[in-house]
mmCIF file with all atom_site columns, C-alpha atoms in Angstrom:
data_model
loop_
_atom_site.group_PDB
_atom_site.id
_atom_site.type_symbol
_atom_site.label_atom_id
_atom_site.label_alt_id
_atom_site.label_comp_id
_atom_site.label_asym_id
_atom_site.label_entity_id
_atom_site.label_seq_id
_atom_site.pdbx_PDB_ins_code
_atom_site.Cartn_x
_atom_site.Cartn_y
_atom_site.Cartn_z
_atom_site.occupancy
_atom_site.B_iso_or_equiv
_atom_site.pdbx_formal_charge
_atom_site.auth_seq_id
_atom_site.auth_comp_id
_atom_site.auth_asym_id
_atom_site.auth_atom_id
_atom_site.pdbx_PDB_model_num
ATOM 1   C CA . MET A 1 1   ? 10.721  -26.522 -3.871  1.00 0.00 ? 39  MET A CA 1
ATOM 2   C CA . LEU A 1 2   ? 7.238   -26.013 -5.295  1.00 0.00 ? 40  LEU A CA 1
ATOM 3   C CA . PHE A 1 3   ? 6.564   -25.681 -9.004  1.00 0.00 ? 41  PHE A CA 1
ATOM 4   C CA . VAL A 1 4   ? 3.688   -25.493 -11.470 1.00 0.00 ? 42  VAL A CA 1
ATOM 5   C CA . THR A 1 5   ? 3.711   -27.230 -14.866 1.00 0.00 ? 43  THR A CA 1
ATOM 6   C CA . ASN A 1 6   ? 2.233   -25.961 -18.134 1.00 0.00 ? 44  ASN A CA 1
ATOM 7   C CA . ASN A 1 7   ? -0.891  -28.057 -17.519 1.00 0.00 ? 45  ASN A CA 1
ATOM 8   C CA . ASP A 1 8   ? -1.445  -26.332 -14.121 1.00 0.00 ? 46  ASP A CA 1
ATOM 9   C CA . THR A 1 9   ? -0.284  -29.263 -11.996 1.00 0.00 ? 47  THR A CA 1
ATOM 10  C CA . VAL A 1 10  ? 1.520   -28.285 -8.777  1.00 0.00 ? 48  VAL A CA 1
ATOM 11  C CA . TYR A 1 11  ? 4.381   -30.379 -7.394  1.00 0.00 ? 49  TYR A CA 1
ATOM 12  C CA . GLY A 1 12  ? 6.464   -30.336 -4.229  1.00 0.00 ? 50  GLY A CA 1
ATOM 13  C CA . LEU A 1 13  ? 10.042  -31.599 -4.029  1.00 0.00 ? 51  LEU A CA 1
ATOM 14  C CA . GLY A 1 14  ? 12.941  -31.400 -1.577  1.00 0.00 ? 52  GLY A CA 1
ATOM 15  C CA . ALA A 1 15  ? 13.239  -30.390 2.064   1.00 0.00 ? 53  ALA A CA 1
ATOM 16  C CA . ASN A 1 16  ? 9.896   -30.592 3.849   1.00 0.00 ? 54  ASN A CA 1
ATOM 17  C CA . GLY A 1 17  ? 10.692  -29.436 7.376   1.00 0.00 ? 55  GLY A CA 1
ATOM 18  C CA . TYR A 1 18  ? 7.571   -29.150 9.534   1.00 0.00 ? 56  TYR A CA 1
ATOM 19  C CA . GLY A 1 19  ? 5.515   -30.159 6.495   1.00 0.00 ? 57  GLY A CA 1
ATOM 20  C CA . CYS A 1 20  ? 6.117   -26.815 4.778   1.00 0.00 ? 58  CYS A CA 1
ATOM 21  C CA . LEU A 1 21  ? 5.530   -28.316 1.325   1.00 0.00 ? 59  LEU A CA 1
ATOM 22  C CA . GLY A 1 22  ? 1.943   -29.054 2.280   1.00 0.00 ? 60  GLY A CA 1
ATOM 23  C CA . PHE A 1 23  ? 2.167   -32.818 2.675   1.00 0.00 ? 61  PHE A CA 1
ATOM 24  C CA . SER A 1 24  ? 0.883   -34.629 5.772   1.00 0.00 ? 62  SER A CA 1
ATOM 25  C CA . HIS A 1 25  ? 4.426   -35.548 6.851   1.00 0.00 ? 63  HIS A CA 1
ATOM 26  C CA . ASP A 1 26  ? 7.731   -33.768 7.405   1.00 0.00 ? 64  ASP A CA 1
ATOM 27  C CA . MET A 1 27  ? 10.045  -36.120 5.512   1.00 0.00 ? 65  MET A CA 1
ATOM 28  C CA . ASP A 1 28  ? 12.133  -34.889 2.591   1.00 0.00 ? 66  ASP A CA 1
ATOM 29  C CA . VAL A 1 29  ? 10.474  -35.483 -0.778  1.00 0.00 ? 67  VAL A CA 1
ATOM 30  C CA . LYS A 1 30  ? 12.988  -37.101 -3.145  1.00 0.00 ? 68  LYS A CA 1
ATOM 31  C CA . THR A 1 31  ? 10.802  -37.247 -6.274  1.00 0.00 ? 69  THR A CA 1
ATOM 32  C CA . PRO A 1 32  ? 8.197   -34.659 -7.333  1.00 0.00 ? 70  PRO A CA 1
ATOM 33  C CA . GLN A 1 33  ? 4.842   -35.253 -5.628  1.00 0.00 ? 71  GLN A CA 1
ATOM 34  C CA . ILE A 1 34  ? 1.567   -33.700 -6.767  1.00 0.00 ? 72  ILE A CA 1
ATOM 35  C CA . ILE A 1 35  ? -0.133  -31.220 -4.432  1.00 0.00 ? 73  ILE A CA 1
ATOM 36  C CA . ARG A 1 36  ? -3.699  -31.888 -5.546  1.00 0.00 ? 74  ARG A CA 1
ATOM 37  C CA . GLU A 1 37  ? -5.256  -29.056 -3.545  1.00 0.00 ? 75  GLU A CA 1
ATOM 38  C CA . LEU A 1 38  ? -3.440  -26.480 -5.691  1.00 0.00 ? 76  LEU A CA 1
ATOM 39  C CA . CYS A 1 39  ? -3.765  -28.150 -9.090  1.00 0.00 ? 77  CYS A CA 1
ATOM 40  C CA . GLY A 1 40  ? -5.985  -26.148 -11.427 1.00 0.00 ? 78  GLY A CA 1
ATOM 41  C CA . GLN A 1 41  ? -5.787  -23.033 -9.211  1.00 0.00 ? 79  GLN A CA 1
ATOM 42  C CA . ARG A 1 42  ? -3.616  -21.054 -11.675 1.00 0.00 ? 80  ARG A CA 1
ATOM 43  C CA . ILE A 1 43  ? -0.868  -20.458 -9.088  1.00 0.00 ? 81  ILE A CA 1
ATOM 44  C CA . GLN A 1 44  ? 1.533   -17.712 -10.157 1.00 0.00 ? 82  GLN A CA 1
ATOM 45  C CA . GLN A 1 45  ? 3.737   -17.266 -7.097  1.00 0.00 ? 83  GLN A CA 1
ATOM 46  C CA . PHE A 1 46  ? 4.928   -19.059 -3.952  1.00 0.00 ? 84  PHE A CA 1
ATOM 47  C CA . ILE A 1 47  ? 6.046   -17.108 -0.874  1.00 0.00 ? 85  ILE A CA 1
ATOM 48  C CA . ASN A 1 48  ? 8.000   -18.932 1.847   1.00 0.00 ? 86  ASN A CA 1
ATOM 49  C CA . GLY A 1 49  ? 7.986   -18.438 5.595   1.00 0.00 ? 87  GLY A CA 1
ATOM 50  C CA . TRP A 1 50  ? 10.016  -20.535 8.016   1.00 0.00 ? 88  TRP A CA 1
ATOM 51  C CA . ASP A 1 51  ? 7.688   -23.541 8.165   1.00 0.00 ? 89  ASP A CA 1
ATOM 52  C CA . PHE A 1 52  ? 4.884   -22.614 5.775   1.00 0.00 ? 90  PHE A CA 1
ATOM 53  C CA . VAL A 1 53  ? 4.243   -21.421 2.248   1.00 0.00 ? 91  VAL A CA 1
ATOM 54  C CA . LEU A 1 54  ? 1.692   -19.047 0.772   1.00 0.00 ? 92  LEU A CA 1
ATOM 55  C CA . ALA A 1 55  ? 0.630   -19.454 -2.846  1.00 0.00 ? 93  ALA A CA 1
ATOM 56  C CA . MET A 1 56  ? -0.995  -16.678 -4.879  1.00 0.00 ? 94  MET A CA 1
ATOM 57  C CA . ASN A 1 57  ? -2.955  -17.315 -8.073  1.00 0.00 ? 95  ASN A CA 1
ATOM 58  C CA . GLU A 1 58  ? -3.581  -15.091 -11.094 1.00 0.00 ? 96  GLU A CA 1
ATOM 59  C CA . ASP A 1 59  ? -6.684  -13.640 -9.387  1.00 0.00 ? 97  ASP A CA 1
ATOM 60  C CA . ASN A 1 60  ? -4.489  -12.611 -6.408  1.00 0.00 ? 98  ASN A CA 1
ATOM 61  C CA . HIS A 1 61  ? -6.211  -15.158 -4.182  1.00 0.00 ? 99  HIS A CA 1
ATOM 62  C CA . VAL A 1 62  ? -3.898  -16.437 -1.449  1.00 0.00 ? 100 VAL A CA 1
ATOM 63  C CA . PHE A 1 63  ? -3.636  -20.039 -0.234  1.00 0.00 ? 101 PHE A CA 1
ATOM 64  C CA . SER A 1 64  ? -1.753  -21.262 2.856   1.00 0.00 ? 102 SER A CA 1
ATOM 65  C CA . THR A 1 65  ? -0.017  -24.382 4.126   1.00 0.00 ? 103 THR A CA 1
ATOM 66  C CA . PRO A 1 66  ? -0.263  -25.562 7.708   1.00 0.00 ? 104 PRO A CA 1
ATOM 67  C CA . ALA A 1 67  ? 2.805   -26.385 9.781   1.00 0.00 ? 105 ALA A CA 1
ATOM 68  C CA . LEU A 1 68  ? 3.096   -29.893 11.207  1.00 0.00 ? 106 LEU A CA 1
ATOM 69  C CA . VAL A 1 69  ? 4.007   -28.784 14.703  1.00 0.00 ? 107 VAL A CA 1
ATOM 70  C CA . SER A 1 70  ? 2.552   -28.906 18.195  1.00 0.00 ? 108 SER A CA 1
ATOM 71  C CA . PRO A 1 71  ? -0.576  -26.859 19.042  1.00 0.00 ? 109 PRO A CA 1
ATOM 72  C CA . VAL A 1 72  ? 1.588   -24.534 21.161  1.00 0.00 ? 110 VAL A CA 1
ATOM 73  C CA . THR A 1 73  ? 3.970   -23.789 18.296  1.00 0.00 ? 111 THR A CA 1
ATOM 74  C CA . ARG A 1 74  ? 1.071   -23.669 15.831  1.00 0.00 ? 112 ARG A CA 1
ATOM 75  C CA . SER A 1 75  ? -0.323  -20.691 17.767  1.00 0.00 ? 113 SER A CA 1
ATOM 76  C CA . LEU A 1 76  ? 2.693   -18.735 16.465  1.00 0.00 ? 114 LEU A CA 1
ATOM 77  C CA . HIS A 1 77  ? 2.275   -20.021 12.924  1.00 0.00 ? 115 HIS A CA 1
ATOM 78  C CA . CYS A 1 78  ? 1.493   -17.562 10.199  1.00 0.00 ? 116 CYS A CA 1
ATOM 79  C CA . GLY A 1 79  ? -0.798  -19.828 8.244   1.00 0.00 ? 117 GLY A CA 1
ATOM 80  C CA . LEU A 1 80  ? -4.340  -20.524 9.340   1.00 0.00 ? 118 LEU A CA 1
ATOM 81  C CA . PRO A 1 81  ? -4.699  -23.182 12.059  1.00 0.00 ? 119 PRO A CA 1
ATOM 82  C CA . GLN A 1 82  ? -6.110  -26.649 11.283  1.00 0.00 ? 120 GLN A CA 1
ATOM 83  C CA . ILE A 1 83  ? -6.094  -26.350 7.510   1.00 0.00 ? 121 ILE A CA 1
ATOM 84  C CA . ASN A 1 84  ? -4.784  -28.301 4.565   1.00 0.00 ? 122 ASN A CA 1
ATOM 85  C CA . PHE A 1 85  ? -2.589  -26.838 1.863   1.00 0.00 ? 123 PHE A CA 1
ATOM 86  C CA . GLY A 1 86  ? -4.812  -25.235 -0.661  1.00 0.00 ? 124 GLY A CA 1
ATOM 87  C CA . GLN A 1 87  ? -6.936  -23.513 1.983   1.00 0.00 ? 125 GLN A CA 1
ATOM 88  C CA . LEU A 1 88  ? -7.999  -20.183 0.527   1.00 0.00 ? 126 LEU A CA 1
ATOM 89  C CA . ILE A 1 89  ? -7.477  -17.180 2.810   1.00 0.00 ? 127 ILE A CA 1
ATOM 90  C CA . THR A 1 90  ? -10.864 -15.696 1.979   1.00 0.00 ? 128 THR A CA 1
ATOM 91  C CA . GLN A 1 91  ? -10.291 -12.481 3.951   1.00 0.00 ? 129 GLN A CA 1
ATOM 92  C CA . LEU A 1 92  ? -8.002  -11.321 1.116   1.00 0.00 ? 130 LEU A CA 1
ATOM 93  C CA . ASN A 1 93  ? -10.262 -12.314 -1.809  1.00 0.00 ? 131 ASN A CA 1
ATOM 94  C CA . ASP A 1 94  ? -11.700 -8.860  -2.419  1.00 0.00 ? 132 ASP A CA 1
ATOM 95  C CA . LYS A 1 95  ? -8.322  -7.132  -2.042  1.00 0.00 ? 133 LYS A CA 1
ATOM 96  C CA . ASN A 1 96  ? -6.086  -6.406  -5.021  1.00 0.00 ? 134 ASN A CA 1
ATOM 97  C CA . ILE A 1 97  ? -2.788  -7.736  -3.663  1.00 0.00 ? 135 ILE A CA 1
ATOM 98  C CA . ALA A 1 98  ? 0.294   -6.084  -5.181  1.00 0.00 ? 136 ALA A CA 1
ATOM 99  C CA . TYR A 1 99  ? 2.918   -7.741  -2.976  1.00 0.00 ? 137 TYR A CA 1
ATOM 100 C CA . ILE A 1 100 ? 2.993   -10.371 -0.259  1.00 0.00 ? 138 ILE A CA 1
ATOM 101 C CA . CYS A 1 101 ? 5.836   -11.485 1.995   1.00 0.00 ? 139 CYS A CA 1
ATOM 102 C CA . CYS A 1 102 ? 6.386   -13.907 4.841   1.00 0.00 ? 140 CYS A CA 1
ATOM 103 C CA . GLY A 1 103 ? 8.615   -13.727 7.860   1.00 0.00 ? 141 GLY A CA 1
ATOM 104 C CA . VAL A 1 104 ? 9.299   -16.544 10.278  1.00 0.00 ? 142 VAL A CA 1
ATOM 105 C CA . TRP A 1 105 ? 5.721   -16.868 11.619  1.00 0.00 ? 143 TRP A CA 1
ATOM 106 C CA . HIS A 1 106 ? 3.897   -13.912 10.093  1.00 0.00 ? 144 HIS A CA 1
ATOM 107 C CA . SER A 1 107 ? 2.742   -12.600 6.732   1.00 0.00 ? 145 SER A CA 1
ATOM 108 C CA . LEU A 1 108 ? 2.141   -9.163  5.249   1.00 0.00 ? 146 LEU A CA 1
ATOM 109 C CA . ALA A 1 109 ? 0.164   -8.235  2.151   1.00 0.00 ? 147 ALA A CA 1
ATOM 110 C CA . LEU A 1 110 ? 0.250   -4.869  0.384   1.00 0.00 ? 148 LEU A CA 1
ATOM 111 C CA . THR A 1 111 ? -2.686  -3.859  -1.813  1.00 0.00 ? 149 THR A CA 1
ATOM 112 C CA . THR A 1 112 ? -2.481  -1.730  -4.939  1.00 0.00 ? 150 THR A CA 1
ATOM 113 C CA . ASP A 1 113 ? -4.175  1.120   -3.045  1.00 0.00 ? 151 ASP A CA 1
ATOM 114 C CA . GLY A 1 114 ? -1.434  1.119   -0.389  1.00 0.00 ? 152 GLY A CA 1
ATOM 115 C CA . LYS A 1 115 ? -3.189  -0.736  2.430   1.00 0.00 ? 153 LYS A CA 1
ATOM 116 C CA . VAL A 1 116 ? -1.224  -3.302  4.428   1.00 0.00 ? 154 VAL A CA 1
ATOM 117 C CA . TYR A 1 117 ? -2.744  -6.437  5.948   1.00 0.00 ? 155 TYR A CA 1
ATOM 118 C CA . GLY A 1 118 ? -0.845  -8.471  8.518   1.00 0.00 ? 156 GLY A CA 1
ATOM 119 C CA . TRP A 1 119 ? -1.397  -11.737 10.327  1.00 0.00 ? 157 TRP A CA 1
ATOM 120 C CA . GLY A 1 120 ? 0.560   -14.218 12.403  1.00 0.00 ? 158 GLY A CA 1
ATOM 121 C CA . ASP A 1 121 ? 3.031   -13.773 15.235  1.00 0.00 ? 159 ASP A CA 1
ATOM 122 C CA . ASN A 1 122 ? 3.423   -10.213 16.529  1.00 0.00 ? 160 ASN A CA 1
ATOM 123 C CA . THR A 1 123 ? 5.782   -10.856 19.450  1.00 0.00 ? 161 THR A CA 1
ATOM 124 C CA . LEU A 1 124 ? 8.288   -8.290  18.174  1.00 0.00 ? 162 LEU A CA 1
ATOM 125 C CA . GLY A 1 125 ? 5.797   -6.032  16.414  1.00 0.00 ? 163 GLY A CA 1
ATOM 126 C CA . GLN A 1 126 ? 6.320   -7.771  13.060  1.00 0.00 ? 164 GLN A CA 1
ATOM 127 C CA . ILE A 1 127 ? 2.819   -7.060  11.808  1.00 0.00 ? 165 ILE A CA 1
ATOM 128 C CA . GLY A 1 128 ? 2.963   -3.397  12.738  1.00 0.00 ? 166 GLY A CA 1
ATOM 129 C CA . CYS A 1 129 ? 0.602   -3.411  15.701  1.00 0.00 ? 167 CYS A CA 1
ATOM 130 C CA . GLY A 1 130 ? 2.752   -2.434  18.624  1.00 0.00 ? 168 GLY A CA 1
ATOM 131 C CA . TRP A 1 131 ? 5.060   -4.722  20.522  1.00 0.00 ? 169 TRP A CA 1
ATOM 132 C CA . GLY A 1 132 ? 4.374   -8.055  22.200  1.00 0.00 ? 170 GLY A CA 1
ATOM 133 C CA . ARG A 1 133 ? 1.605   -10.602 22.378  1.00 0.00 ? 171 ARG A CA 1
ATOM 134 C CA . ASN A 1 134 ? -0.853  -8.245  24.078  1.00 0.00 ? 172 ASN A CA 1
ATOM 135 C CA . SER A 1 135 ? -0.568  -5.756  21.221  1.00 0.00 ? 173 SER A CA 1
ATOM 136 C CA . ASP A 1 136 ? -2.566  -7.900  18.768  1.00 0.00 ? 174 ASP A CA 1
ATOM 137 C CA . HIS A 1 137 ? -5.785  -6.018  19.583  1.00 0.00 ? 175 HIS A CA 1
ATOM 138 C CA . GLN A 1 138 ? -4.229  -2.782  18.263  1.00 0.00 ? 176 GLN A CA 1
ATOM 139 C CA . CYS A 1 139 ? -4.506  -4.259  14.781  1.00 0.00 ? 177 CYS A CA 1
ATOM 140 C CA . GLY A 1 140 ? -8.148  -5.295  15.096  1.00 0.00 ? 178 GLY A CA 1
ATOM 141 C CA . HIS A 1 141 ? -7.432  -8.796  16.386  1.00 0.00 ? 179 HIS A CA 1
ATOM 142 C CA . GLN A 1 142 ? -9.980  -9.716  19.042  1.00 0.00 ? 180 GLN A CA 1
ATOM 143 C CA . SER A 1 143 ? -8.539  -13.015 20.327  1.00 0.00 ? 181 SER A CA 1
ATOM 144 C CA . PRO A 1 144 ? -5.354  -15.108 20.085  1.00 0.00 ? 182 PRO A CA 1
ATOM 145 C CA . GLU A 1 145 ? -6.947  -17.261 17.373  1.00 0.00 ? 183 GLU A CA 1
ATOM 146 C CA . ASP A 1 146 ? -7.863  -14.106 15.451  1.00 0.00 ? 184 ASP A CA 1
ATOM 147 C CA . ILE A 1 147 ? -4.200  -13.312 14.695  1.00 0.00 ? 185 ILE A CA 1
ATOM 148 C CA . PHE A 1 148 ? -4.424  -15.824 11.854  1.00 0.00 ? 186 PHE A CA 1
ATOM 149 C CA . ILE A 1 149 ? -6.954  -13.626 10.036  1.00 0.00 ? 187 ILE A CA 1
ATOM 150 C CA . PRO A 1 150 ? -5.488  -10.845 7.875   1.00 0.00 ? 188 PRO A CA 1
ATOM 151 C CA . LYS A 1 151 ? -6.405  -7.435  9.292   1.00 0.00 ? 189 LYS A CA 1
ATOM 152 C CA . LEU A 1 152 ? -5.857  -3.940  7.951   1.00 0.00 ? 190 LEU A CA 1
ATOM 153 C CA . ILE A 1 153 ? -2.921  -2.278  9.689   1.00 0.00 ? 191 ILE A CA 1
ATOM 154 C CA . PRO A 1 154 ? -3.695  1.345   10.607  1.00 0.00 ? 192 PRO A CA 1
ATOM 155 C CA . GLN A 1 155 ? -1.147  3.673   9.030   1.00 0.00 ? 193 GLN A CA 1
ATOM 156 C CA . ASN A 1 156 ? -2.174  7.042   10.488  1.00 0.00 ? 194 ASN A CA 1
ATOM 157 C CA . GLY A 1 157 ? -0.349  8.979   7.784   1.00 0.00 ? 195 GLY A CA 1
ATOM 158 C CA . ARG A 1 158 ? 2.905   7.079   8.298   1.00 0.00 ? 196 ARG A CA 1
ATOM 159 C CA . PHE A 1 159 ? 4.995   5.575   5.531   1.00 0.00 ? 197 PHE A CA 1
ATOM 160 C CA . ILE A 1 160 ? 5.136   1.802   5.763   1.00 0.00 ? 198 ILE A CA 1
ATOM 161 C CA . LYS A 1 161 ? 7.750   -0.438  4.168   1.00 0.00 ? 199 LYS A CA 1
ATOM 162 C CA . LEU A 1 162 ? 7.202   -4.151  3.745   1.00 0.00 ? 200 LEU A CA 1
ATOM 163 C CA . CYS A 1 163 ? 10.120  -6.459  4.387   1.00 0.00 ? 201 CYS A CA 1
ATOM 164 C CA . ASP A 1 164 ? 10.526  -10.109 5.311   1.00 0.00 ? 202 ASP A CA 1
ATOM 165 C CA . PHE A 1 165 ? 11.295  -9.149  8.908   1.00 0.00 ? 203 PHE A CA 1
ATOM 166 C CA . GLY A 1 166 ? 8.048   -7.231  9.289   1.00 0.00 ? 204 GLY A CA 1
ATOM 167 C CA . LEU A 1 167 ? 6.938   -3.641  8.898   1.00 0.00 ? 205 LEU A CA 1
ATOM 168 C CA . ALA A 1 168 ? 9.268   -0.697  9.089   1.00 0.00 ? 206 ALA A CA 1
ATOM 169 C CA . VAL A 1 169 ? 7.394   2.487   9.897   1.00 0.00 ? 207 VAL A CA 1
ATOM 170 C CA . GLU A 1 170 ? 8.700   5.997   9.359   1.00 0.00 ? 208 GLU A CA 1
ATOM 171 C CA . HIS A 1 171 ? 7.100   8.215   11.983  1.00 0.00 ? 209 HIS A CA 1
ATOM 172 C CA . GLN A 1 172 ? 7.953   11.498  10.275  1.00 0.00 ? 210 GLN A CA 1
ATOM 173 C CA . LYS A 1 173 ? 7.497   12.634  6.721   1.00 0.00 ? 211 LYS A CA 1
ATOM 174 C CA . TRP A 1 174 ? 10.640  14.344  5.483   1.00 0.00 ? 212 TRP A CA 1
ATOM 175 C CA . LYS A 1 175 ? 10.303  17.232  3.060   1.00 0.00 ? 213 LYS A CA 1
#
């Protein structure tokens, strides 16, 4: 559990598998512990993935936690590699985020003008860029490390629905 107090202090408490609360360990947290990196950031919302959390502040800026897992597993992780909790995902700063969701190892963000940004694991096409690991380039990702950077997902006139499992695309418009 993550929570923000009236004085803008952020705390983590409870299950901390893979370090998802943002601490440098993966042990359960039995009493509330301050997450200093997020204090004073005006956090309004937390969004959970399997082993990571995104936090969005009142300016719609998004922060990520790292997962405390091996480098191989980290390559699937939706958060940015080698960061501490409180790391701002600057690629979304100039976007007006209306909704954000996380799946197991990926994240999707919908802007108020209807654009969708996706990043993280795309093994099953979760971020809307085809199917499989070699499909990452279809979404503007140039290298395996680049999947951790939010990219605009081309919609080509299709309707796109955000869900925690990924993107659902309707290929035809029904009249």
